[in-house]
Tab-separated table of C-alpha atoms and ligand atoms in Angstrom:
chain	number	residue	atom	x	y	z
A	20	UNK	CA	-4.126	19.675	5.377
A	21	UNK	CA	-3.564	16.080	4.346
A	22	UNK	CA	-5.387	13.038	6.018
A	23	UNK	CA	-3.166	10.614	4.581
A	24	UNK	CA	-0.715	9.012	7.615
A	25	UNK	CA	2.886	9.011	7.190
A	26	UNK	CA	4.996	5.686	6.773
A	27	UNK	CA	8.875	5.227	7.042
A	28	UNK	CA	9.519	1.461	5.554
A	29	UNK	CA	13.138	0.240	6.119
A	30	UNK	CA	14.489	-1.766	3.311
A	31	UNK	CA	17.520	-4.002	4.602
A	32	UNK	CA	18.451	-5.351	1.128
A	33	UNK	CA	20.521	-8.349	1.735
A	34	UNK	CA	21.665	-7.395	5.171
A	35	UNK	CA	21.766	-8.855	8.916
A	36	UNK	CA	22.027	-11.984	10.172
A	37	UNK	CA	19.405	-13.385	12.990
A	38	UNK	CA	21.946	-12.080	15.968
A	39	UNK	CA	22.064	-9.195	14.047
A	40	UNK	CA	18.402	-8.725	13.821
A	41	UNK	CA	17.938	-9.547	17.555
A	42	UNK	CA	20.179	-6.801	18.295
A	43	UNK	CA	18.383	-4.280	16.018
A	44	UNK	CA	15.390	-5.198	17.989
A	45	UNK	CA	16.991	-4.867	21.242
A	46	UNK	CA	18.602	-1.898	20.513
A	47	UNK	CA	15.586	0.323	18.587
A	48	UNK	CA	14.518	2.725	20.955
A	49	UNK	CA	10.991	2.371	22.658
A	50	UNK	CA	9.068	5.827	21.152
A	51	UNK	CA	10.335	4.343	17.486
A	52	UNK	CA	8.866	0.988	18.265
A	53	UNK	CA	5.583	2.390	19.487
A	54	UNK	CA	5.249	5.129	16.605
A	55	UNK	CA	1.646	4.784	14.872
A	56	UNK	CA	2.440	8.167	13.188
A	57	UNK	CA	4.780	7.711	11.185
A	58	UNK	CA	3.658	4.420	10.991
A	59	UNK	CA	6.752	1.821	10.990
A	60	UNK	CA	7.512	-0.957	8.452
A	61	UNK	CA	10.787	-3.132	8.037
A	62	UNK	CA	11.323	-5.660	5.366
A	63	UNK	CA	14.428	-7.574	6.269
A	64	UNK	CA	15.837	-10.896	4.163
A	65	UNK	CA	13.323	-13.634	4.322
A	66	UNK	CA	15.449	-16.003	6.673
A	67	UNK	CA	14.985	-13.492	9.507
A	68	UNK	CA	11.321	-12.119	8.733
A	69	UNK	CA	9.513	-14.454	11.240
A	70	UNK	CA	12.255	-13.600	14.044
A	71	UNK	CA	12.077	-9.857	13.388
A	72	UNK	CA	7.976	-10.134	13.915
A	73	UNK	CA	8.158	-12.021	16.743
A	74	UNK	CA	10.881	-9.643	17.937
A	75	UNK	CA	8.740	-6.759	17.450
A	76	UNK	CA	5.555	-8.386	18.918
A	77	UNK	CA	3.464	-6.364	21.261
A	78	UNK	CA	4.968	-3.143	19.588
A	79	UNK	CA	3.765	-1.144	16.421
A	80	UNK	CA	6.641	-1.791	14.212
A	81	UNK	CA	5.093	-3.843	11.060
A	82	UNK	CA	6.975	-6.485	9.287
A	83	UNK	CA	7.318	-6.501	4.967
A	84	UNK	CA	9.063	-8.927	2.490
A	85	UNK	CA	10.922	-7.644	0.025
A	86	UNK	CA	9.572	-9.677	-3.128
A	87	UNK	CA	6.740	-12.266	-3.207
A	88	UNK	CA	6.544	-14.436	-6.049
A	89	UNK	CA	2.508	-14.859	-7.295
A	90	UNK	CA	1.625	-18.459	-6.653
A	91	UNK	CA	0.156	-19.701	-3.604
A	92	UNK	CA	2.496	-22.594	-3.451
A	93	UNK	CA	3.979	-24.871	-6.078
A	94	UNK	CA	7.270	-26.415	-7.619
A	95	UNK	CA	8.924	-23.091	-7.878
A	96	UNK	CA	11.890	-23.580	-6.241
A	97	UNK	CA	13.681	-20.549	-4.534
A	98	UNK	CA	10.312	-18.563	-4.490
A	99	UNK	CA	8.612	-17.338	-1.689
A	100	UNK	CA	5.002	-17.035	-1.782
A	101	UNK	CA	2.182	-14.043	-0.018
A	102	UNK	CA	0.689	-16.555	2.231
A	103	UNK	CA	4.158	-17.688	3.745
A	104	UNK	CA	5.011	-13.901	3.901
A	105	UNK	CA	1.652	-14.001	6.089
A	106	UNK	CA	2.083	-17.138	7.800
A	107	UNK	CA	5.524	-15.877	8.790
A	108	UNK	CA	4.477	-12.147	10.609
A	109	UNK	CA	4.282	-10.067	7.683
A	110	UNK	CA	1.560	-7.443	6.695
A	111	UNK	CA	3.683	-5.699	3.916
A	112	UNK	CA	5.697	-6.430	0.990
A	113	UNK	CA	7.636	-4.410	-1.599
A	114	UNK	CA	7.414	-5.206	-5.041
A	115	UNK	CA	9.540	-3.952	-8.177
A	116	UNK	CA	12.518	-2.680	-6.352
A	117	UNK	CA	14.682	-1.480	-8.597
A	118	UNK	CA	17.182	-4.023	-7.964
A	119	UNK	CA	14.826	-6.630	-8.660
A	120	UNK	CA	14.607	-4.777	-12.080
A	121	UNK	CA	18.212	-4.395	-12.940
A	122	UNK	CA	19.437	-7.710	-11.410
A	123	UNK	CA	16.674	-10.473	-11.293
A	124	UNK	CA	14.555	-9.868	-14.444
A	125	UNK	CA	11.520	-8.067	-12.471
A	126	UNK	CA	9.296	-6.898	-15.060
A	127	UNK	CA	6.655	-4.078	-15.098
A	128	UNK	CA	4.157	-7.564	-15.780
A	129	UNK	CA	5.795	-9.303	-12.989
A	130	UNK	CA	5.008	-6.594	-10.683
A	131	UNK	CA	1.569	-6.301	-11.897
A	132	UNK	CA	0.733	-10.280	-10.859
A	133	UNK	CA	2.704	-9.750	-7.666
A	134	UNK	CA	0.549	-6.809	-6.913
A	135	UNK	CA	-2.708	-8.788	-7.734
A	136	UNK	CA	-1.451	-11.778	-5.590
A	137	UNK	CA	-0.527	-9.452	-2.829
A	138	UNK	CA	-3.718	-7.941	-2.567
A	139	UNK	CA	-5.494	-11.212	-2.566
A	140	UNK	CA	-4.158	-12.117	0.572
A	141	UNK	CA	-4.146	-8.711	2.368
A	142	UNK	CA	-0.732	-7.919	2.141
A	143	UNK	CA	-0.440	-4.091	1.380
A	144	UNK	CA	2.327	-4.185	-1.374
A	145	UNK	CA	4.728	-1.488	-1.444
A	146	UNK	CA	5.504	-0.905	-5.071
A	147	UNK	CA	8.246	0.991	-6.321
A	148	UNK	CA	8.759	3.293	-9.627
A	149	UNK	CA	11.384	5.491	-10.617
A	150	UNK	CA	13.765	6.501	-13.489
A	151	UNK	CA	17.250	5.394	-14.122
A	152	UNK	CA	20.340	8.426	-14.917
A	153	UNK	CA	20.318	8.081	-18.684
A	154	UNK	CA	16.325	8.755	-18.424
A	155	UNK	CA	16.194	11.236	-16.597
A	156	UNK	CA	19.043	13.052	-18.657
A	157	UNK	CA	16.824	12.097	-21.446
A	158	UNK	CA	13.799	14.182	-20.224
A	159	UNK	CA	12.173	10.656	-20.193
A	160	UNK	CA	11.400	10.740	-16.108
A	161	UNK	CA	7.754	11.430	-16.038
A	162	UNK	CA	6.946	9.165	-19.492
A	163	UNK	CA	8.854	6.268	-17.543
A	164	UNK	CA	7.283	6.573	-14.212
A	165	UNK	CA	3.604	7.078	-15.493
A	166	UNK	CA	4.036	3.893	-17.403
A	167	UNK	CA	5.648	1.857	-14.232
A	168	UNK	CA	2.359	3.259	-12.364
A	169	UNK	CA	-0.189	2.557	-15.085
A	170	UNK	CA	1.274	-1.427	-15.692
A	171	UNK	CA	1.866	-2.013	-12.050
A	172	UNK	CA	-2.205	-0.956	-11.388
A	173	UNK	CA	-3.137	-3.184	-14.517
A	174	UNK	CA	-6.912	-4.852	-13.615
A	175	UNK	CA	-6.007	-3.588	-9.874
A	176	UNK	CA	-10.030	-2.928	-8.511
A	177	UNK	CA	-10.080	0.924	-8.217
A	178	UNK	CA	-11.335	-0.078	-4.412
A	179	UNK	CA	-8.202	-2.015	-3.342
A	180	UNK	CA	-5.886	0.816	-4.662
A	181	UNK	CA	-6.323	3.274	-2.420
A	182	UNK	CA	-4.514	0.833	0.340
A	183	UNK	CA	-1.408	0.706	-1.706
A	184	UNK	CA	1.911	2.453	-0.774
A	185	UNK	CA	3.764	3.860	-3.707
A	186	UNK	CA	7.622	4.670	-3.732
A	187	UNK	CA	9.084	6.756	-5.943
A	188	UNK	CA	12.949	5.739	-6.169
A	189	UNK	CA	15.062	7.766	-8.817
A	190	UNK	CA	17.535	4.580	-9.175
A	191	UNK	CA	20.530	7.023	-9.455
A	192	UNK	CA	19.579	8.472	-6.048
A	193	UNK	CA	19.533	4.686	-4.532
A	194	UNK	CA	22.546	4.158	-2.600
A	195	UNK	CA	24.636	6.891	-3.853
A	196	UNK	CA	24.455	9.394	-1.130
A	197	UNK	CA	23.042	11.686	-3.778
A	198	UNK	CA	19.372	12.507	-2.625
A	199	UNK	CA	16.560	13.813	-5.164
A	200	UNK	CA	16.099	17.249	-4.581
A	201	UNK	CA	12.892	17.586	-2.260
A	202	UNK	CA	10.867	19.811	-4.741
A	203	UNK	CA	11.338	17.416	-7.358
A	204	UNK	CA	10.335	14.551	-5.534
A	205	UNK	CA	7.408	16.296	-4.752
A	206	UNK	CA	6.373	16.851	-8.420
A	207	UNK	CA	7.392	13.327	-9.414
A	208	UNK	CA	5.489	11.938	-6.156
A	209	UNK	CA	2.469	14.244	-6.973
A	210	UNK	CA	2.906	12.825	-10.732
A	211	UNK	CA	1.973	9.262	-9.474
A	212	UNK	CA	-0.849	10.508	-7.914
A	213	UNK	CA	-2.233	12.304	-10.575
A	214	UNK	CA	-1.665	9.026	-12.973
A	215	UNK	CA	-3.763	7.271	-10.214
A	216	UNK	CA	-6.619	9.554	-10.020
A	217	UNK	CA	-7.083	8.820	-13.976
A	218	UNK	CA	-6.661	4.855	-13.754
A	219	UNK	CA	-8.771	4.820	-10.373
A	220	UNK	CA	-11.024	7.475	-8.809
A	221	UNK	CA	-9.914	10.953	-7.015
A	222	UNK	CA	-10.829	9.215	-3.735
A	223	UNK	CA	-7.922	6.639	-4.290
A	224	UNK	CA	-5.568	8.836	-5.780
A	225	UNK	CA	-5.956	11.205	-2.349
A	226	UNK	CA	-5.827	8.472	-0.091
A	227	UNK	CA	-2.640	6.502	-1.729
A	228	UNK	CA	0.798	6.977	0.107
A	229	UNK	CA	3.646	7.744	-1.724
A	230	UNK	CA	6.917	7.430	0.109
A	231	UNK	CA	10.271	9.159	-1.570
A	232	UNK	CA	13.261	6.560	-1.339
A	233	UNK	CA	16.824	7.338	-2.192
A	234	UNK	CA	19.435	8.057	0.624
A	235	UNK	CA	17.292	9.174	2.638
A	236	UNK	CA	18.757	10.225	6.343
A	237	UNK	CA	18.398	11.630	9.514
A	238	UNK	CA	19.526	15.111	8.255
A	239	UNK	CA	17.153	14.815	4.926
A	240	UNK	CA	14.103	13.669	6.060
A	241	UNK	CA	12.564	16.863	7.958
A	242	UNK	CA	12.741	18.589	4.780
A	243	UNK	CA	11.172	15.571	2.542
A	244	UNK	CA	8.259	15.409	4.869
A	245	UNK	CA	7.426	19.027	4.622
A	246	UNK	CA	6.776	18.385	1.264
A	247	UNK	CA	2.849	17.571	0.223
A	248	UNK	CA	3.208	14.583	-2.153
A	249	UNK	CA	5.685	12.950	0.489
A	250	UNK	CA	3.958	10.698	2.783
A	251	UNK	CA	6.897	8.956	3.992
A	252	UNK	CA	9.960	7.209	2.858
A	253	UNK	CA	11.582	3.909	2.122
A	254	UNK	CA	14.824	3.945	3.682
A	255	UNK	CA	18.300	1.713	2.644
A	256	UNK	CA	21.343	2.493	4.324
A	257	UNK	CA	20.095	4.352	6.882
A	258	UNK	CA	17.692	1.714	8.354
A	259	UNK	CA	20.154	-0.688	8.999
A	260	UNK	CA	21.246	1.411	12.017
A	261	UNK	CA	18.900	1.319	14.999
A	262	UNK	CA	19.557	5.068	16.290
A	263	UNK	CA	19.680	6.374	12.577
A	264	UNK	CA	16.365	4.574	11.581
A	265	UNK	CA	14.613	5.917	14.999
A	266	UNK	CA	15.660	9.467	14.104
A	267	UNK	CA	14.172	9.139	10.654
A	268	UNK	CA	10.914	7.714	12.285
A	269	UNK	CA	10.995	10.430	15.011
A	270	UNK	CA	11.490	13.440	11.965
A	271	UNK	CA	9.041	15.744	13.794
A	272	UNK	CA	11.641	16.185	16.643
A	273	UNK	CA	14.530	18.070	16.594
A	274	UNK	CA	16.479	14.681	17.566
A	275	UNK	CA	16.480	14.445	13.925
A	276	UNK	CA	19.466	16.205	13.727
B	313	PGA	P1	19.113	4.079	0.094
B	313	PGA	O1	18.087	3.053	-0.682
B	313	PGA	O2	18.074	4.468	1.319
B	313	PGA	O3	20.510	3.059	0.625
B	313	PGA	O4	19.566	4.802	-1.096
B	313	PGA	C1	16.973	2.998	-0.672
B	313	PGA	C2	16.074	1.930	-1.222
B	313	PGA	O5	16.992	0.762	-2.259
B	313	PGA	O6	15.171	1.543	-0.960
C-alpha cells in the first residue's frame, strides 16, 4: 500500500481570460473543489493566477504558476519571480515543461536554478521530464529521463527532495491524443524514483510523487492511477473544461466513464 497521496494538477497553458477563469471556478463541482485525496492543483497563466486563487479561497484547490525565474526581483523584463508567485497565491510551480524546453530555451541548467529558487521560497516544484519521439525511437528514453532528473536535482539538499513533484510527460503524448501505455508510463515513473533514490535517499524517493502527463482524459485516468508508480496526473487539454477536469479528479468513482 502506498502512502503517497495522489495529486491531480491542471496545466492551462496559454488559455483563459479573467472572465473564463471565473466561469471555470463557478462551474467546478463542490466535491472536486473540496478534494484533498487526490490533492488538486491548477496552474493558470500569470494574468489570472490571483483571480483563480481568490475564486478558490476556502476550498482545497491549490494554485500554481507555469514557470518562474530564479531571481527574487530585478531588471528582468518579462519574468516573474517565486516571491511574486507566492504573493499572488501560488503554492506550486511547473518547471521545465517540454513546451518551455522546445520554444523558450529552457535547459536542464535553468530548470535546476528554478527548482532551487522555488524550494527556497517554499513553492512546490512540479518538475517535468520526458523524451521526444525520436529519442524514444532511438531507444534513448531511459537515458534522457535519468539525465533530466539528475540535472534538475543537482545540488538540491536531499531533505528537500521528498517534497518535490515530478511529472513524466513523454513529449510525443502531449496534446496528441496518444497516451503512453500505462505499463510503460509506470515503468518510466519507477525509473524516475530509482534515480532519486540514488541521488538523494531511499526515503525521499519513496515519498516523492511522480505524475504522468500526456493526453490524460476522464476515460484514461482510472487505468493510469491503478499503476503503483503513478501518483497522479498533469493534465493539459482536459483541465480546461470544469466537468472533464472534475471527472479526472473523481477518478475513483464510476462517473469517470
Ligand atoms: P495534454 O497536456 O494533457 O493536453 O496532453 C499535458 C501537458 O502538457 O502538461
